Each structure stands twice: as structure tokens, then as C-alpha cells.
Coordinates of C-alpha atoms in Angstrom, one line a residue:
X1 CA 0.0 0.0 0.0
X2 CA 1.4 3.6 -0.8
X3 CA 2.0 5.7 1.7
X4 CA 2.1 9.5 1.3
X5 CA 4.2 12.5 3.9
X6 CA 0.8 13.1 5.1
X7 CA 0.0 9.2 6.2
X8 CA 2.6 9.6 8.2
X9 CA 2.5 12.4 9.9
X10 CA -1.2 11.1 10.8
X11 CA 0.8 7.7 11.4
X12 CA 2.8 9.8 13.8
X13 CA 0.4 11.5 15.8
X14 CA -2.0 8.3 16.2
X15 CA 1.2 6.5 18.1
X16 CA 1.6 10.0 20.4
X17 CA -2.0 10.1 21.5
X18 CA -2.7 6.4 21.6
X19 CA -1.3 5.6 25.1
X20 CA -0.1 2.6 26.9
X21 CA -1.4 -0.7 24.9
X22 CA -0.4 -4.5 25.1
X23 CA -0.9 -5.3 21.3
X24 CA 2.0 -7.0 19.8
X25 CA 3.6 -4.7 17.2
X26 CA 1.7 -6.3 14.4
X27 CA -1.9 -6.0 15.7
X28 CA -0.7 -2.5 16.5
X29 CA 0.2 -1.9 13.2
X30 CA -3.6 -3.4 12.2
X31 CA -5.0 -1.5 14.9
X32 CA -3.5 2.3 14.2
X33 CA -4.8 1.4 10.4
X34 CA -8.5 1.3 12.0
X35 CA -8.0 4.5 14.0
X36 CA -6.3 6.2 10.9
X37 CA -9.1 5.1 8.5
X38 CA -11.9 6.0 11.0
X39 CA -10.6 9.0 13.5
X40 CA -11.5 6.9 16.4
X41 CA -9.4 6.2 19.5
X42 CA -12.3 3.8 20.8
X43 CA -11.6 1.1 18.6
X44 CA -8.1 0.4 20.3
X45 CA -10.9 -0.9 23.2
X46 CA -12.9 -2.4 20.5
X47 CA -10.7 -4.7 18.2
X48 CA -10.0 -8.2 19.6
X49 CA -7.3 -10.8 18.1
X50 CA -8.0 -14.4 18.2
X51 CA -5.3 -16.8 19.1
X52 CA -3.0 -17.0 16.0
X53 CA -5.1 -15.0 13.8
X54 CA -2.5 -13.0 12.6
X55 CA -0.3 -15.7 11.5
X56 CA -3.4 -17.7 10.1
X57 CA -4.6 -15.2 7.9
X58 CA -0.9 -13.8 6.9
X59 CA 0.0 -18.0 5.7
X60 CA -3.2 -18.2 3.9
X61 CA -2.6 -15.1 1.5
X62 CA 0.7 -16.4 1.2
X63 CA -1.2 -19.5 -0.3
X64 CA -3.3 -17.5 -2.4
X65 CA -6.5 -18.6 -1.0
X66 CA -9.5 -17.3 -1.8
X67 CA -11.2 -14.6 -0.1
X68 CA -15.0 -14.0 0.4
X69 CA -16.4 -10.4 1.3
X70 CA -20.1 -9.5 2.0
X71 CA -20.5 -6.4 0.8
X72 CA -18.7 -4.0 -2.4
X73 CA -17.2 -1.5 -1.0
X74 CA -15.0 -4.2 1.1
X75 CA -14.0 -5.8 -2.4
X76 CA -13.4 -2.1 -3.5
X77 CA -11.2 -1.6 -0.4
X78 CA -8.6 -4.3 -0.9
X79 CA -8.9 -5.3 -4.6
X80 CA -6.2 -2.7 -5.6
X81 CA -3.5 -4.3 -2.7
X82 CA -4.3 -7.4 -3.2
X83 CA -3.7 -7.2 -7.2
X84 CA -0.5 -5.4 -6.0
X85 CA 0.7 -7.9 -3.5
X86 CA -0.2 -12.1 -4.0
X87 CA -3.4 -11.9 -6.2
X88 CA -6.0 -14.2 -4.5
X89 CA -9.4 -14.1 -5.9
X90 CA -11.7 -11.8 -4.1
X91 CA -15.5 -12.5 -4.2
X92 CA -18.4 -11.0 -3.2
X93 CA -20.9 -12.3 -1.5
X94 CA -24.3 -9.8 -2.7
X95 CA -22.5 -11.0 -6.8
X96 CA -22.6 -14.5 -5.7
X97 CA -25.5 -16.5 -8.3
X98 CA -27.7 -17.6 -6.0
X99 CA -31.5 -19.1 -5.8
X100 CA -33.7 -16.6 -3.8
X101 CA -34.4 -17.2 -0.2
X102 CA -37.1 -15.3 1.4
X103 CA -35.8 -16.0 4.9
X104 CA -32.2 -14.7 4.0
X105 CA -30.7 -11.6 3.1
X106 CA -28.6 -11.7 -0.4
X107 CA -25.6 -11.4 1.6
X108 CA -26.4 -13.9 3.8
X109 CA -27.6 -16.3 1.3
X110 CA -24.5 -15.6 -1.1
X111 CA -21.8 -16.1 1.5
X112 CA -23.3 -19.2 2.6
X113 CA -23.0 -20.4 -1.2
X114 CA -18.9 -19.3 -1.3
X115 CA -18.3 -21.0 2.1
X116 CA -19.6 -24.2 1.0
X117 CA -17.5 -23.5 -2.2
X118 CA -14.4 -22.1 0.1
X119 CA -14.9 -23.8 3.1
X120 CA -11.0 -23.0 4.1
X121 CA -11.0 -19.5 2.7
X122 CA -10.7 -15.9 4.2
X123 CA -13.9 -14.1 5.3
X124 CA -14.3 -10.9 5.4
X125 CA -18.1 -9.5 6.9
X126 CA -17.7 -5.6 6.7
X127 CA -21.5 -4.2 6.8
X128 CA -24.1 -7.3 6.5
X129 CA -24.7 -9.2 10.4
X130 CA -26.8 -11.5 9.0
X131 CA -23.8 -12.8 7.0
X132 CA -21.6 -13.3 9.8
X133 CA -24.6 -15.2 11.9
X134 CA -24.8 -17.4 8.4
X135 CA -20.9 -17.9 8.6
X136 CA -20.7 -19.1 12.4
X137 CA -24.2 -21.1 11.4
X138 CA -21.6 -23.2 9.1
X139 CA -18.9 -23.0 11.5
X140 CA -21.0 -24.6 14.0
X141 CA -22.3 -27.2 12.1
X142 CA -18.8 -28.0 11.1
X143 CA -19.3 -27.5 7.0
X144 CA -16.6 -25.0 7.0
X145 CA -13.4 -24.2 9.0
X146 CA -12.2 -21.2 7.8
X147 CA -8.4 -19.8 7.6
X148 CA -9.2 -16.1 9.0
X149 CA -12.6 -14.6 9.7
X150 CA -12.5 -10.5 9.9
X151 CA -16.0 -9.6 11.5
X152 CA -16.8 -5.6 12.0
X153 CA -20.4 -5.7 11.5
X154 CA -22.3 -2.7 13.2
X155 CA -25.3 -3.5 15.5
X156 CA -27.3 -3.3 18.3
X157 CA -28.5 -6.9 19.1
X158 CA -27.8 -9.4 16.3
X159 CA -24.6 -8.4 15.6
X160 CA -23.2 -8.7 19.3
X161 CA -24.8 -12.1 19.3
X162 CA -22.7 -13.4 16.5
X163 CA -19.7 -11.7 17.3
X164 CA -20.1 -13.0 20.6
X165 CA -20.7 -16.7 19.0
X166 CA -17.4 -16.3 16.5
X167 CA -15.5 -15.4 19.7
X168 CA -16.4 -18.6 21.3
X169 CA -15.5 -20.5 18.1
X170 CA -11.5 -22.0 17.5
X171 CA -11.6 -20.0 14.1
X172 CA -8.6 -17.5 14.0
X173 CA -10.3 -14.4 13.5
X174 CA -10.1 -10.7 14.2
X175 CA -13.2 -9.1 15.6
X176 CA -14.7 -5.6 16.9
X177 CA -16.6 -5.9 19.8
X178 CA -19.8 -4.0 21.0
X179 CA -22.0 -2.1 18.4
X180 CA -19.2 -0.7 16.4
X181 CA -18.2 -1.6 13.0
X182 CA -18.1 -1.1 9.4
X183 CA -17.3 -1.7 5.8
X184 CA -13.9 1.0 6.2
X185 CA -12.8 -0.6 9.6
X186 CA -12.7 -4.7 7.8
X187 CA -10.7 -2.8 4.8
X188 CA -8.5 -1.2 7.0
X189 CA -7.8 -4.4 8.9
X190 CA -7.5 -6.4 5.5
X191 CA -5.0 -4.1 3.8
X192 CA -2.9 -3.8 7.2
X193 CA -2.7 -7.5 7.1
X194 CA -1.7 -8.1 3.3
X195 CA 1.0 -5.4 3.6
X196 CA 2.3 -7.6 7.0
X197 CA 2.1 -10.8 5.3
X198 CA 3.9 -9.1 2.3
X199 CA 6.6 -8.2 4.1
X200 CA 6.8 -11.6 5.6
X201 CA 6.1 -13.4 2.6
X202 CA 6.3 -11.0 -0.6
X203 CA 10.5 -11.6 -1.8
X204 CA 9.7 -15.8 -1.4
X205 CA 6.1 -14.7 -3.6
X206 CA 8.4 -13.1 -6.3
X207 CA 11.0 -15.5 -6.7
X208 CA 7.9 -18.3 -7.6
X209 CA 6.7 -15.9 -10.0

């Protein structure tokens, strides 16, 4: 991702202001990315790293797996890096061909249909709760184990709920707790990662290429 004098000066005055914290320097780097995209100090309360999430979801770009997003403006996000960096496929759940369901949203419905397909790939829910819900629903039933889930879903009931289920699940996953969330903070988080798991990963990528 390029960076610009004024991205770090920003950069540079998120690490004054942020304070005392016990992330490890990479989901500080993720987490100043979601305070930088959003101008709010409260997510550094808010995000929540599940155990090996990081490395999980770093080792699956490396393998080019396939990533699943609910909503466009999350495809919009981190098409661009991800052409830039290893290239996986990027779907979308609302594009997904799907038959109708009257008791499911079209993002709910479509993701389902890509996790059956991807069962192992990366998630990405950005805007659509009922999505999530439908991706634990599969995680529970044990169709699908996922590499990395990234949930940021606003909400006032549903949401918590499934946020609440994912975080009782042994899927790596990065989450934001509470009622807080959207589309910009999961695009954030995404791009922080790819440009973490390029640096850990991107000279091996280019020498196979």
C-alpha cells in the first residue's frame, strides 16, 4: 500500500495520542490502520485478536486462498493491494449466483454459497450481520473451518450475538466488539494485514513468479 508524507505524519500522531497498549507490534500496526481510516481512538478498546489470527490469515494469502467479502465497498477496499501484492481471488458475497431465499438476506444467502465452495478460505463481513450469523451457522455445524474470519459488522443486538458466538469458536479471527463496526474498519484491517504478510512473505512470492 502507498503511503504519502501526510499518512505519516497522521501515522505519527495516532502512536503520540494512543497511550499505553499491550498489542503485539503487528496488531498494533492493524490497529492504528483502524484508527487512521476512521478517526476513532475507541476502537483500540474495541478490536480483539484471536489466538494466532495473525499468523493464520498472513500464511493463507501467502497460499493464495481465496477470499470472500459481504458487501462491495469491502471488495473495493482491498482489490487494488491485493492485485498489488499475491493476487488471490476476491469474491463478493451480494454478486454471488444464488436461488432466492425469502428467509435470508442476499448477503447472507450468497456467502453461505462461497463457504460451502471455500470452506478454508478468508472471510471478510464488513456491513451485513446476517452474514456473519450465516458464517458461524456453518462454522458450528462444522461445514466449514475457515483460515481467517474479519467480523466488523455494526449493530445493536444481532450483531453482538454473533460476534459473541465467533469469539467462542476456535476459528482465527479478528473481531470488533460491541456495536461498532463497518465496511472502512474490515478494509483497513484487510489491507494492514496483506502489507504484513507481504513483508513476511512478498520476496519468497516473487522469486515463484
Amino acid at each position: 500500500m502507498e503511503w504519502h508524507s501526510t499518512d505519516a505524519q497522521s501515522l505519527a500522531i495516532i502512536d503520540r495520542e494512543i497511550g499505553e497498549h499491550i498489542f503485539s507490534p503487528a496488531e498494533y500496526e492493524l490497529v492504528r490502520r483502524v484508527i487512521y481510516a476512521t478517526a476513532d481512538f475507541e476502537y483500540k478498546a474495541l478490536i480483539r485478536f484471536a489466538d494466532a489470527a495473525l499468523q493464520s490469515g498472513a500464511a493463507a494469502l501467502a497460499a493464495r486462498s481465496t477470499i470472500v467479502v459481504d458487501v462491495p465497498m469491502v471488495q473495493v477496499g482491498i482489490t487494488t493491494n491485493i492485485q498489488n501484492t499475491f493476487a488471490n481471488p476476491v469474491y463478493c458475497s451480494m454478486e454471488a449466483l444464488t436461488r432466492p431465499q425469502k428467509e435470508k438476506t442476499r448477503a447472507a444467502w450468497g456467502i453461505e454459497t462461497l463457504a460451502r465452495r471455500y470452506p478454508e478460505g478468508i472471510f471478510v463481513v464488513g456491513q451485513a450481520q446476517t452474514a456473519l450469523t450465516a458464517l458461524v451457522d456453518l462454522i458450528e455445524a462444522e461445514e466449514i473451518r475457515p483460515a481467517l474470519i474479519v467480523a466488523t459488522p455494526s449493530g445493536f443486538v444481532d450483531a453482538e450475538i454473533a460476534k459473541k458466538r465467533l469469539a467462542d469458536s476456535l476459528i482465527p479471527h479478528i473481531r470488533i466488539e460491541g456495536r461498532k463496526g463497518n465496511a472502512v474498519v474490515a478494509a483497513a484491517i484487510m489491507n494492514g494485514l496483506v502489507d504484513l504478510a507481504w513483508q513476511a512473505y512478498g520476496r519468497e512470492q516473487n522469486g515463484m513468479m
